[in-house]
mmCIF file of C-alpha atoms and ligand atoms in Angstrom:
data_model
loop_
_atom_site.group_PDB
_atom_site.id
_atom_site.type_symbol
_atom_site.label_atom_id
_atom_site.label_comp_id
_atom_site.label_asym_id
_atom_site.label_seq_id
_atom_site.Cartn_x
_atom_site.Cartn_y
_atom_site.Cartn_z
ATOM 1 C CA MET A 1 -25.552 -3.190 -27.144
ATOM 2 C CA SER A 2 -27.642 -1.873 -24.299
ATOM 3 C CA THR A 3 -29.690 0.847 -25.953
ATOM 4 C CA ALA A 4 -31.420 1.567 -22.675
ATOM 5 C CA ALA A 5 -28.129 2.556 -21.057
ATOM 6 C CA ALA A 6 -27.024 4.434 -24.195
ATOM 7 C CA ALA A 7 -30.276 6.392 -24.165
ATOM 8 C CA VAL A 8 -29.549 7.552 -20.622
ATOM 9 C CA TYR A 9 -26.106 8.808 -21.680
ATOM 10 C CA PRO A 10 -26.525 10.210 -25.181
ATOM 11 C CA ARG A 11 -23.202 10.398 -26.987
ATOM 12 C CA VAL A 12 -22.180 13.832 -28.187
ATOM 13 C CA SER A 13 -19.075 14.064 -30.393
ATOM 14 C CA TYR A 14 -15.769 15.230 -28.954
ATOM 15 C CA GLU A 15 -15.868 18.147 -31.425
ATOM 16 C CA ALA A 16 -19.302 19.342 -30.300
ATOM 17 C CA ARG A 17 -18.312 19.138 -26.642
ATOM 18 C CA ARG A 18 -15.061 21.095 -26.993
ATOM 19 C CA PRO A 19 -16.643 24.592 -26.675
ATOM 20 C CA ARG A 20 -18.376 23.543 -23.465
ATOM 21 C CA PHE A 21 -15.087 23.538 -21.553
ATOM 22 C CA THR A 22 -13.355 26.640 -20.209
ATOM 23 C CA ASN A 23 -10.280 24.862 -18.858
ATOM 24 C CA ALA A 24 -7.474 24.866 -21.449
ATOM 25 C CA VAL A 25 -6.341 21.342 -20.526
ATOM 26 C CA ALA A 26 -9.769 19.967 -21.407
ATOM 27 C CA THR A 27 -9.858 21.658 -24.805
ATOM 28 C CA GLN A 28 -6.264 20.632 -25.516
ATOM 29 C CA LEU A 29 -7.095 17.044 -24.592
ATOM 30 C CA LEU A 30 -10.155 17.017 -26.845
ATOM 31 C CA ASP A 31 -8.042 18.467 -29.668
ATOM 32 C CA LEU A 32 -5.512 15.651 -29.237
ATOM 33 C CA ILE A 33 -8.213 12.981 -29.087
ATOM 34 C CA ILE A 34 -9.741 14.279 -32.316
ATOM 35 C CA ALA A 35 -6.437 14.819 -34.153
ATOM 36 C CA LYS A 36 -4.953 11.440 -33.185
ATOM 37 C CA GLN A 37 -8.243 9.550 -33.268
ATOM 38 C CA SER A 38 -7.298 8.143 -29.911
ATOM 39 C CA ASN A 39 -9.210 8.037 -26.649
ATOM 40 C CA LEU A 40 -6.545 5.776 -25.162
ATOM 41 C CA CYS A 41 -4.670 6.658 -21.989
ATOM 42 C CA VAL A 42 -1.855 4.251 -21.206
ATOM 43 C CA SER A 43 -1.153 3.680 -17.531
ATOM 44 C CA ALA A 44 2.625 3.331 -17.158
ATOM 45 C CA ASP A 45 2.850 1.507 -13.838
ATOM 46 C CA LEU A 46 6.531 0.653 -14.087
ATOM 47 C CA THR A 47 9.149 1.151 -11.383
ATOM 48 C CA LYS A 48 12.203 2.264 -13.393
ATOM 49 C CA ALA A 49 12.366 5.680 -15.060
ATOM 50 C CA ALA A 50 13.952 4.220 -18.198
ATOM 51 C CA ASP A 51 11.130 1.689 -18.552
ATOM 52 C CA VAL A 52 8.449 4.394 -18.233
ATOM 53 C CA LEU A 53 10.242 6.511 -20.837
ATOM 54 C CA GLN A 54 10.693 3.573 -23.197
ATOM 55 C CA LEU A 55 7.004 2.691 -22.942
ATOM 56 C CA ALA A 56 6.007 6.343 -23.460
ATOM 57 C CA ASP A 57 8.142 6.520 -26.598
ATOM 58 C CA GLN A 58 6.715 3.238 -27.922
ATOM 59 C CA VAL A 59 3.026 3.956 -27.339
ATOM 60 C CA GLY A 60 3.209 7.758 -27.701
ATOM 61 C CA PRO A 61 1.913 7.905 -31.301
ATOM 62 C CA TYR A 62 -1.236 5.970 -30.362
ATOM 63 C CA ILE A 63 -2.352 7.662 -27.150
ATOM 64 C CA CYS A 64 -3.911 10.925 -26.038
ATOM 65 C CA MET A 65 -2.547 10.641 -22.499
ATOM 66 C CA LEU A 66 0.049 8.881 -20.386
ATOM 67 C CA LYS A 67 -0.815 8.147 -16.778
ATOM 68 C CA THR A 68 1.957 7.897 -14.203
ATOM 69 C CA HIS A 69 2.388 6.843 -10.584
ATOM 70 C CA ALA A 70 5.467 8.951 -9.799
ATOM 71 C CA ASP A 71 5.815 7.442 -6.313
ATOM 72 C CA ILE A 72 6.524 3.940 -7.658
ATOM 73 C CA ILE A 73 9.458 5.100 -9.795
ATOM 74 C CA GLU A 74 12.610 4.177 -7.866
ATOM 75 C CA ASP A 75 14.914 6.602 -9.683
ATOM 76 C CA PHE A 76 12.477 9.496 -10.165
ATOM 77 C CA ASP A 77 14.358 12.769 -10.707
ATOM 78 C CA ALA A 78 14.327 16.029 -12.668
ATOM 79 C CA LYS A 79 15.992 14.341 -15.648
ATOM 80 C CA PHE A 80 13.135 11.865 -15.881
ATOM 81 C CA VAL A 81 10.592 14.691 -15.801
ATOM 82 C CA GLU A 82 12.420 16.573 -18.550
ATOM 83 C CA ALA A 83 12.618 13.459 -20.743
ATOM 84 C CA LEU A 84 8.927 12.685 -20.183
ATOM 85 C CA GLN A 85 7.928 16.229 -21.106
ATOM 86 C CA LYS A 86 10.007 15.987 -24.297
ATOM 87 C CA LEU A 87 8.236 12.752 -25.236
ATOM 88 C CA ALA A 88 4.855 14.345 -24.501
ATOM 89 C CA GLU A 89 5.721 17.143 -26.939
ATOM 90 C CA LYS A 90 7.220 14.810 -29.544
ATOM 91 C CA HIS A 91 4.239 12.459 -29.624
ATOM 92 C CA ARG A 92 1.593 14.971 -28.502
ATOM 93 C CA PHE A 93 0.084 13.396 -25.400
ATOM 94 C CA MET A 94 -0.940 14.799 -22.034
ATOM 95 C CA ILE A 95 0.518 13.692 -18.724
ATOM 96 C CA PHE A 96 -1.772 12.553 -15.910
ATOM 97 C CA GLU A 97 -0.210 11.842 -12.519
ATOM 98 C CA ASP A 98 -2.597 9.429 -10.803
ATOM 99 C CA ARG A 99 -1.794 10.816 -7.336
ATOM 100 C CA LYS A 100 -5.269 10.361 -5.817
ATOM 101 C CA PHE A 101 -4.897 13.158 -3.269
ATOM 102 C CA ALA A 102 -7.051 12.567 -0.193
ATOM 103 C CA ASP A 103 -6.063 15.053 2.545
ATOM 104 C CA ILE A 104 -7.086 18.505 3.749
ATOM 105 C CA GLY A 105 -6.584 21.458 1.402
ATOM 106 C CA ASN A 106 -3.435 22.766 3.073
ATOM 107 C CA THR A 107 -1.669 19.398 2.971
ATOM 108 C CA VAL A 108 -2.580 18.549 -0.612
ATOM 109 C CA GLN A 109 -1.246 21.932 -1.715
ATOM 110 C CA HIS A 110 2.168 20.909 -0.393
ATOM 111 C CA GLN A 111 1.892 17.413 -1.857
ATOM 112 C CA TYR A 112 0.977 18.902 -5.239
ATOM 113 C CA ALA A 113 3.569 21.700 -5.385
ATOM 114 C CA HIS A 114 6.476 20.482 -3.265
ATOM 115 C CA GLY A 115 8.296 17.387 -2.046
ATOM 116 C CA VAL A 116 10.349 15.115 -4.268
ATOM 117 C CA HIS A 117 7.833 15.037 -7.097
ATOM 118 C CA LYS A 118 6.704 18.682 -7.558
ATOM 119 C CA ILE A 119 3.743 17.291 -9.493
ATOM 120 C CA ALA A 120 2.205 20.666 -10.369
ATOM 121 C CA ASP A 121 5.328 21.564 -12.351
ATOM 122 C CA TRP A 122 4.938 18.768 -14.897
ATOM 123 C CA SER A 123 1.598 16.979 -14.768
ATOM 124 C CA HIS A 124 -1.204 18.497 -16.826
ATOM 125 C CA ILE A 125 -3.810 16.543 -14.893
ATOM 126 C CA VAL A 126 -4.059 15.114 -11.377
ATOM 127 C CA ASN A 127 -6.877 13.471 -9.479
ATOM 128 C CA ALA A 128 -8.318 13.601 -5.982
ATOM 129 C CA HIS A 129 -10.752 11.854 -3.704
ATOM 130 C CA THR A 130 -13.624 14.023 -2.493
ATOM 131 C CA LEU A 131 -13.821 12.346 0.924
ATOM 132 C CA PRO A 132 -12.255 15.364 2.732
ATOM 133 C CA GLY A 133 -14.825 17.775 1.266
ATOM 134 C CA GLU A 134 -14.566 20.859 -0.934
ATOM 135 C CA GLY A 135 -11.304 22.109 0.646
ATOM 136 C CA ILE A 136 -9.303 19.508 -1.253
ATOM 137 C CA ILE A 137 -10.494 21.001 -4.554
ATOM 138 C CA SER A 138 -9.950 24.610 -3.435
ATOM 139 C CA GLY A 139 -6.439 23.785 -2.208
ATOM 140 C CA LEU A 140 -5.377 22.037 -5.386
ATOM 141 C CA LYS A 141 -6.992 24.705 -7.561
ATOM 142 C CA ALA A 142 -5.037 27.523 -5.879
ATOM 143 C CA VAL A 143 -1.823 25.761 -6.933
ATOM 144 C CA GLY A 144 -2.908 24.247 -10.241
ATOM 145 C CA LEU A 145 -5.082 26.796 -11.991
ATOM 146 C CA PRO A 146 -2.372 29.514 -12.285
ATOM 147 C CA LYS A 147 -0.180 26.836 -13.884
ATOM 148 C CA GLN A 148 -2.968 25.909 -16.314
ATOM 149 C CA ARG A 149 -3.539 22.465 -14.821
ATOM 150 C CA ALA A 150 -6.723 20.468 -14.388
ATOM 151 C CA LEU A 151 -8.273 18.104 -11.868
ATOM 152 C CA LEU A 152 -10.268 14.887 -12.102
ATOM 153 C CA LEU A 153 -12.371 13.744 -9.156
ATOM 154 C CA LEU A 154 -12.656 10.098 -8.211
ATOM 155 C CA ALA A 155 -16.375 9.356 -8.428
ATOM 156 C CA GLN A 156 -16.189 5.569 -8.747
ATOM 157 C CA MET A 157 -13.536 2.858 -8.758
ATOM 158 C CA SER A 158 -13.061 -0.255 -10.853
ATOM 159 C CA SER A 159 -12.110 -2.595 -8.024
ATOM 160 C CA ALA A 160 -14.280 -5.310 -6.491
ATOM 161 C CA GLY A 161 -16.019 -4.392 -3.265
ATOM 162 C CA THR A 162 -15.343 -0.654 -3.583
ATOM 163 C CA LEU A 163 -16.962 1.377 -0.781
ATOM 164 C CA PHE A 164 -18.101 4.130 -3.173
ATOM 165 C CA THR A 165 -21.883 4.510 -2.960
ATOM 166 C CA GLU A 166 -24.274 6.070 -5.467
ATOM 167 C CA ALA A 167 -24.851 8.997 -3.077
ATOM 168 C CA TYR A 168 -21.081 9.604 -2.776
ATOM 169 C CA THR A 169 -20.777 9.545 -6.567
ATOM 170 C CA GLN A 170 -23.604 12.056 -6.954
ATOM 171 C CA GLN A 171 -22.194 14.334 -4.241
ATOM 172 C CA THR A 172 -18.853 14.249 -6.045
ATOM 173 C CA VAL A 173 -20.557 15.621 -9.167
ATOM 174 C CA VAL A 174 -22.142 18.381 -7.064
ATOM 175 C CA LEU A 175 -18.674 19.303 -5.738
ATOM 176 C CA ALA A 176 -17.316 19.390 -9.290
ATOM 177 C CA ASP A 177 -20.101 21.776 -10.245
ATOM 178 C CA LYS A 178 -18.669 24.310 -7.791
ATOM 179 C CA HIS A 179 -15.339 24.359 -9.679
ATOM 180 C CA PRO A 180 -15.942 23.684 -13.383
ATOM 181 C CA ASP A 181 -12.996 25.952 -14.254
ATOM 182 C CA PHE A 182 -10.578 23.456 -12.683
ATOM 183 C CA VAL A 183 -12.443 20.130 -12.481
ATOM 184 C CA ILE A 184 -12.632 18.778 -16.034
ATOM 185 C CA GLY A 185 -14.044 15.378 -15.262
ATOM 186 C CA PHE A 186 -14.126 12.193 -13.279
ATOM 187 C CA ILE A 187 -12.499 8.870 -12.862
ATOM 188 C CA ALA A 188 -15.607 6.756 -13.086
ATOM 189 C CA GLN A 189 -17.198 3.738 -14.697
ATOM 190 C CA ARG A 190 -20.029 5.547 -16.492
ATOM 191 C CA ALA A 191 -21.024 8.999 -17.730
ATOM 192 C CA LEU A 192 -22.124 11.268 -14.887
ATOM 193 C CA PRO A 193 -24.603 13.989 -15.857
ATOM 194 C CA SER A 194 -24.201 17.225 -13.914
ATOM 195 C CA PRO A 195 -27.215 18.817 -12.212
ATOM 196 C CA ALA A 196 -25.758 22.217 -13.152
ATOM 197 C CA GLY A 197 -25.525 21.238 -16.819
ATOM 198 C CA ASN A 198 -21.709 21.232 -16.987
ATOM 199 C CA ASP A 199 -19.946 18.792 -19.270
ATOM 200 C CA TYR A 200 -17.324 16.472 -17.791
ATOM 201 C CA LEU A 201 -14.901 14.009 -19.313
ATOM 202 C CA VAL A 202 -15.053 10.527 -17.866
ATOM 203 C CA LEU A 203 -11.809 8.587 -17.801
ATOM 204 C CA THR A 204 -12.252 4.912 -17.059
ATOM 205 C CA PRO A 205 -9.707 2.443 -15.668
ATOM 206 C CA GLY A 206 -10.286 -1.280 -15.449
ATOM 207 C CA VAL A 207 -10.258 -1.780 -19.216
ATOM 208 C CA GLY A 208 -8.923 -4.945 -20.832
ATOM 209 C CA LEU A 209 -9.625 -6.998 -23.924
ATOM 210 C CA ASP A 210 -8.023 -10.238 -22.783
ATOM 211 C CA ASP A 211 -8.244 -10.425 -18.983
ATOM 212 C CA LYS A 212 -11.209 -10.313 -16.614
ATOM 213 C CA GLY A 213 -9.253 -9.462 -13.454
ATOM 214 C CA ASP A 214 -5.847 -9.594 -11.761
ATOM 215 C CA GLY A 215 -6.485 -11.646 -8.621
ATOM 216 C CA LEU A 216 -6.185 -8.489 -6.467
ATOM 217 C CA GLY A 217 -9.620 -7.000 -7.037
ATOM 218 C CA GLN A 218 -9.122 -5.295 -10.379
ATOM 219 C CA GLN A 219 -12.074 -5.873 -12.740
ATOM 220 C CA TYR A 220 -11.751 -5.409 -16.491
ATOM 221 C CA ARG A 221 -14.397 -4.403 -19.004
ATOM 222 C CA THR A 222 -14.000 -3.916 -22.741
ATOM 223 C CA PRO A 223 -13.747 -0.563 -24.552
ATOM 224 C CA HIS A 224 -17.175 -1.327 -26.043
ATOM 225 C CA ASP A 225 -18.662 -1.790 -22.570
ATOM 226 C CA VAL A 226 -17.339 1.481 -21.209
ATOM 227 C CA LEU A 227 -17.775 3.688 -24.300
ATOM 228 C CA VAL A 228 -20.950 2.371 -25.888
ATOM 229 C CA LYS A 229 -22.887 0.996 -22.943
ATOM 230 C CA ASP A 230 -21.775 3.419 -20.268
ATOM 231 C CA GLY A 231 -20.912 6.612 -22.148
ATOM 232 C CA CYS A 232 -17.329 7.078 -20.881
ATOM 233 C CA ASP A 233 -14.820 9.136 -22.879
ATOM 234 C CA VAL A 234 -11.279 7.886 -22.325
ATOM 235 C CA ILE A 235 -10.113 4.327 -21.679
ATOM 236 C CA ILE A 236 -7.218 3.797 -19.277
ATOM 237 C CA VAL A 237 -5.209 0.660 -19.996
ATOM 238 C CA GLY A 238 -2.129 -0.554 -18.149
ATOM 239 C CA ARG A 239 -1.179 -4.228 -18.103
ATOM 240 C CA GLY A 240 -3.348 -4.935 -21.138
ATOM 241 C CA ILE A 241 -0.629 -3.068 -23.035
ATOM 242 C CA TYR A 242 2.637 -4.050 -21.370
ATOM 243 C CA LYS A 243 2.146 -7.206 -19.283
ATOM 244 C CA PRO A 244 5.183 -9.478 -19.884
ATOM 245 C CA GLY A 245 4.725 -11.328 -23.158
ATOM 246 C CA ARG A 246 2.673 -8.521 -24.712
ATOM 247 C CA ASP A 247 3.999 -6.271 -27.482
ATOM 248 C CA PRO A 248 3.245 -2.713 -26.275
ATOM 249 C CA VAL A 249 3.172 -1.198 -29.769
ATOM 250 C CA ALA A 250 0.832 -3.851 -31.180
ATOM 251 C CA GLU A 251 -1.390 -3.658 -28.089
ATOM 252 C CA ALA A 252 -1.483 0.154 -28.092
ATOM 253 C CA LYS A 253 -2.596 0.107 -31.742
ATOM 254 C CA ARG A 254 -5.193 -2.538 -30.904
ATOM 255 C CA TYR A 255 -6.619 -0.599 -27.948
ATOM 256 C CA GLN A 256 -6.528 2.673 -29.887
ATOM 257 C CA LYS A 257 -8.610 1.057 -32.628
ATOM 258 C CA ALA A 258 -10.955 -0.653 -30.157
ATOM 259 C CA GLY A 259 -11.491 2.632 -28.311
ATOM 260 C CA TRP A 260 -12.069 4.646 -31.465
ATOM 261 C CA ASP A 261 -14.350 2.023 -33.036
ATOM 262 C CA ALA A 262 -16.402 1.967 -29.838
ATOM 263 C CA TYR A 263 -16.630 5.773 -29.865
ATOM 264 C CA LEU A 264 -17.856 5.712 -33.495
ATOM 265 C CA ALA A 265 -20.335 2.961 -32.605
ATOM 266 C CA SER A 266 -21.667 5.070 -29.735
ATOM 267 C CA LEU A 267 -22.098 8.044 -32.099
ATOM 268 C CA ALA A 268 -23.909 5.833 -34.619
ATOM 269 C CA ALA A 269 -26.162 4.495 -31.857
ATOM 270 C CA ALA A 270 -26.999 8.050 -30.769
ATOM 271 C CA ALA A 271 -27.710 9.093 -34.395
ATOM 272 C CA GLY A 272 -29.929 6.021 -34.856
ATOM 273 C CA ARG A 273 -32.098 7.112 -31.954
ATOM 274 C CA LYS A 274 -32.775 10.564 -33.388
HETATM 275 P P1 5BU B 301 -4.256 -1.946 -15.180
HETATM 276 O O1 5BU B 301 -2.893 -2.523 -15.333
HETATM 277 O O2 5BU B 301 -4.937 -1.633 -16.523
HETATM 278 O O3 5BU B 301 -5.145 -2.752 -14.269
HETATM 279 O O4 5BU B 301 -3.990 -0.528 -14.464
HETATM 280 C C1 5BU B 301 -5.028 0.317 -14.092
HETATM 281 C C2 5BU B 301 -4.492 1.618 -13.565
HETATM 282 O O5 5BU B 301 -5.576 2.467 -13.240
HETATM 283 C C3 5BU B 301 -3.634 1.524 -12.308
HETATM 284 O O6 5BU B 301 -2.627 2.504 -12.408
HETATM 285 C C4 5BU B 301 -4.577 1.870 -11.173
HETATM 286 O O7 5BU B 301 -3.902 2.546 -10.132
HETATM 287 C C5 5BU B 301 -5.545 2.799 -11.848
HETATM 288 N N1 5BU B 301 -6.918 2.735 -11.322
HETATM 289 C C6 5BU B 301 -7.704 1.618 -11.388
HETATM 290 O O8 5BU B 301 -7.266 0.572 -11.879
HETATM 291 N N2 5BU B 301 -8.999 1.641 -10.939
HETATM 292 C C7 5BU B 301 -9.546 2.741 -10.377
HETATM 293 O O9 5BU B 301 -10.718 2.751 -10.023
HETATM 294 C C8 5BU B 301 -8.714 3.894 -10.294
HETATM 295 C C9 5BU B 301 -7.433 3.869 -10.775
HETATM 296 BR BR1 5BU B 301 -9.424 5.415 -9.559
#
């Protein structure tokens, strides 16, 4: 364990952090994480609605969140959305549409509220690049906040050769600090302290126990790496759970345990330093 890195990002329990958030999605998510003892978000990158729903039903008991890419689902429709929402209620998980908005405020408002997907109507959480500047956050917030939604900003990526720089990452945190009522955290590879003293959840993709990469630039680290060494909060796992030949239920249980054990280890490490 890298105590040096852990010392930079002291672990505070999910319970203690809950009152720091004003956005209802953040507190609801922390409640689910605590109640289910799961910091696992499963990324359901499947192209048939029935397959996404089947996976959601299988892994639902073991996750705090299901991440979707609505635009890869060939038969996406209102019936799919209704069924997904029912599963989210049945198993108690939040829905995160990984839309990665990246346009001017006016355009992203339309992309969020309208079109085929009407994302704001069903997804508790969406994410956005900060490349266009603050207008992207303001635009999404005008649509999402009245519907009690929340936003994550992309501050880092897991892929090899990413063009994100340290300055871009830091400026993304500064932008978040202007909208802590709507921005609840980041997609990033490590905890990102806020100059304004806000607390943010860090959701981390590129997590795998068995693979190191996918031949297309994805890079995998273990739950221990991201939670204990780098102070992240939620692990996002896709193919580690459902790649052909893997048993999604067994893998979801395995990643849930690995994620929770790593969280407990990070708490113990923080307590040991006191
Ligand atoms: P995987 O099957 O565990 O590699 O899937 C990872 C998911 O997370 C996939 O949906 C990506 O679009 C998503 N992702 C990522 O892998 N890395 C990133 O930096 C970001 C998103 Br942002």
